[in-house]
Each structure stands twice: as structure tokens, then as C-alpha cells.
Amino acid sequence: MTGYQGISTGWYFATLLARFLAVGLLAAYVVRDIINPERDPVRALGHDDPAGGVLNGAPDSFRLPAASCL
């Protein structure tokens, strides 16, 4: 069979690995912001979450004790 055969398996797995790494990095940023809310870019200027809804302005009632490790 001749013609277009798609990308090679090497390129497929390379892009798949790049995607996994990018998703992992974004997940790590979310976890870092959950553990240490002061590093959250949304709260950097002292504002609460703009999409907070009924919880807008509510104090943080729970904080993980491992905040100093990140």
C-alpha cells in the first residue's frame, strides 16, 4: 500500500511523552497552589478567587501542614 501512512511510532511516542510531562507540570502547579495559597497567582494581589461564588471572601478553613516543603 502506498500513500500517506501517518506519523511514525517514534514521533507519536515523543509527542505523547511531551504531553504527559506538560499535564504533569500543570498538575504540580495546581497542587503547589493548594498546599501554599500565598503562591497562587490569583491571590498574589490579595484578592480572593474571582470565581468563588458563595465562598467569595470566606477564610481558608483547612491548610496542609507540608507547606514549607514546596
PDB file of C-alpha atoms in Angstrom:
ATOM      1  CA  MET A   1       0.000   0.000   0.000  1.00  0.00           C
ATOM      2  CA  THR A   2       1.420   3.384  -0.931  1.00  0.00           C
ATOM      3  CA  GLY A   3       0.478   6.893   0.064  1.00  0.00           C
ATOM      4  CA  TYR A   4       0.130   8.628   3.398  1.00  0.00           C
ATOM      5  CA  GLN A   5       0.781   6.300   6.315  1.00  0.00           C
ATOM      6  CA  GLY A   6       0.594   8.809   9.195  1.00  0.00           C
ATOM      7  CA  ILE A   7       3.374   9.629  11.632  1.00  0.00           C
ATOM      8  CA  SER A   8       5.946   7.120  12.771  1.00  0.00           C
ATOM      9  CA  THR A   9       5.685   5.454  16.158  1.00  0.00           C
ATOM     10  CA  GLY A  10       8.789   7.333  17.329  1.00  0.00           C
ATOM     11  CA  TRP A  11       7.160  10.738  16.712  1.00  0.00           C
ATOM     12  CA  TYR A  12       3.913   9.527  18.252  1.00  0.00           C
ATOM     13  CA  PHE A  13       5.546   8.419  21.492  1.00  0.00           C
ATOM     14  CA  ALA A  14       7.714  11.554  21.635  1.00  0.00           C
ATOM     15  CA  THR A  15       4.657  13.809  21.419  1.00  0.00           C
ATOM     16  CA  LEU A  16       2.784  11.583  23.852  1.00  0.00           C
ATOM     17  CA  LEU A  17       5.633  11.878  26.362  1.00  0.00           C
ATOM     18  CA  ALA A  18       5.739  15.672  25.888  1.00  0.00           C
ATOM     19  CA  ARG A  19       2.001  15.838  26.567  1.00  0.00           C
ATOM     20  CA  PHE A  20       2.292  13.705  29.708  1.00  0.00           C
ATOM     21  CA  LEU A  21       5.087  15.944  31.001  1.00  0.00           C
ATOM     22  CA  ALA A  22       3.078  19.107  30.293  1.00  0.00           C
ATOM     23  CA  VAL A  23      -0.013  17.749  32.069  1.00  0.00           C
ATOM     24  CA  GLY A  24       2.152  16.612  34.996  1.00  0.00           C
ATOM     25  CA  LEU A  25       3.725  20.067  35.265  1.00  0.00           C
ATOM     26  CA  LEU A  26       0.327  21.769  35.281  1.00  0.00           C
ATOM     27  CA  ALA A  27      -0.924  19.329  37.919  1.00  0.00           C
ATOM     28  CA  ALA A  28       2.150  20.057  40.059  1.00  0.00           C
ATOM     29  CA  TYR A  29       1.417  23.802  39.850  1.00  0.00           C
ATOM     30  CA  VAL A  30      -2.161  23.206  40.988  1.00  0.00           C
ATOM     31  CA  VAL A  31      -1.026  21.052  43.917  1.00  0.00           C
ATOM     32  CA  ARG A  32       1.595  23.672  44.868  1.00  0.00           C
ATOM     33  CA  ASP A  33      -1.079  26.378  44.920  1.00  0.00           C
ATOM     34  CA  ILE A  34      -3.386  24.198  47.018  1.00  0.00           C
ATOM     35  CA  ILE A  35      -0.668  23.483  49.575  1.00  0.00           C
ATOM     36  CA  ASN A  36       0.622  27.067  49.686  1.00  0.00           C
ATOM     37  CA  PRO A  37      -2.159  29.533  48.733  1.00  0.00           C
ATOM     38  CA  GLU A  38       0.152  32.563  49.052  1.00  0.00           C
ATOM     39  CA  ARG A  39       1.971  31.463  45.870  1.00  0.00           C
ATOM     40  CA  ASP A  40      -1.302  31.314  43.925  1.00  0.00           C
ATOM     41  CA  PRO A  41      -1.167  33.902  41.094  1.00  0.00           C
ATOM     42  CA  VAL A  42      -4.865  34.714  41.565  1.00  0.00           C
ATOM     43  CA  ARG A  43      -4.241  35.657  45.198  1.00  0.00           C
ATOM     44  CA  ALA A  44      -0.918  37.439  44.585  1.00  0.00           C
ATOM     45  CA  LEU A  45      -2.531  40.894  44.775  1.00  0.00           C
ATOM     46  CA  GLY A  46      -4.532  39.993  47.874  1.00  0.00           C
ATOM     47  CA  HIS A  47      -7.814  39.355  46.059  1.00  0.00           C
ATOM     48  CA  ASP A  48      -9.923  36.299  46.641  1.00  0.00           C
ATOM     49  CA  ASP A  49     -10.841  33.858  43.870  1.00  0.00           C
ATOM     50  CA  PRO A  50     -12.945  35.796  41.320  1.00  0.00           C
ATOM     51  CA  ALA A  51     -14.959  32.647  40.578  1.00  0.00           C
ATOM     52  CA  GLY A  52     -15.514  31.856  44.261  1.00  0.00           C
ATOM     53  CA  GLY A  53     -19.277  32.260  44.126  1.00  0.00           C
ATOM     54  CA  VAL A  54     -20.879  31.871  47.543  1.00  0.00           C
ATOM     55  CA  LEU A  55     -17.441  31.203  49.054  1.00  0.00           C
ATOM     56  CA  ASN A  56     -16.055  34.548  47.890  1.00  0.00           C
ATOM     57  CA  GLY A  57     -14.342  36.168  50.854  1.00  0.00           C
ATOM     58  CA  ALA A  58     -14.587  33.076  53.056  1.00  0.00           C
ATOM     59  CA  PRO A  59     -11.457  32.311  55.088  1.00  0.00           C
ATOM     60  CA  ASP A  60      -9.333  29.277  54.287  1.00  0.00           C
ATOM     61  CA  SER A  61     -10.510  26.754  56.856  1.00  0.00           C
ATOM     62  CA  PHE A  62      -8.013  23.989  56.116  1.00  0.00           C
ATOM     63  CA  ARG A  63      -4.351  24.097  55.200  1.00  0.00           C
ATOM     64  CA  LEU A  64      -1.989  21.193  54.699  1.00  0.00           C
ATOM     65  CA  PRO A  65       0.925  21.184  57.157  1.00  0.00           C
ATOM     66  CA  ALA A  66       3.539  20.366  54.445  1.00  0.00           C
ATOM     67  CA  ALA A  67       3.515  23.917  53.016  1.00  0.00           C
ATOM     68  CA  SER A  68       7.163  24.529  53.879  1.00  0.00           C
ATOM     69  CA  CYS A  69       8.414  21.682  51.654  1.00  0.00           C
ATOM     70  CA  LEU A  70       7.437  23.372  48.370  1.00  0.00           C
TER      71      LEU A  70
END
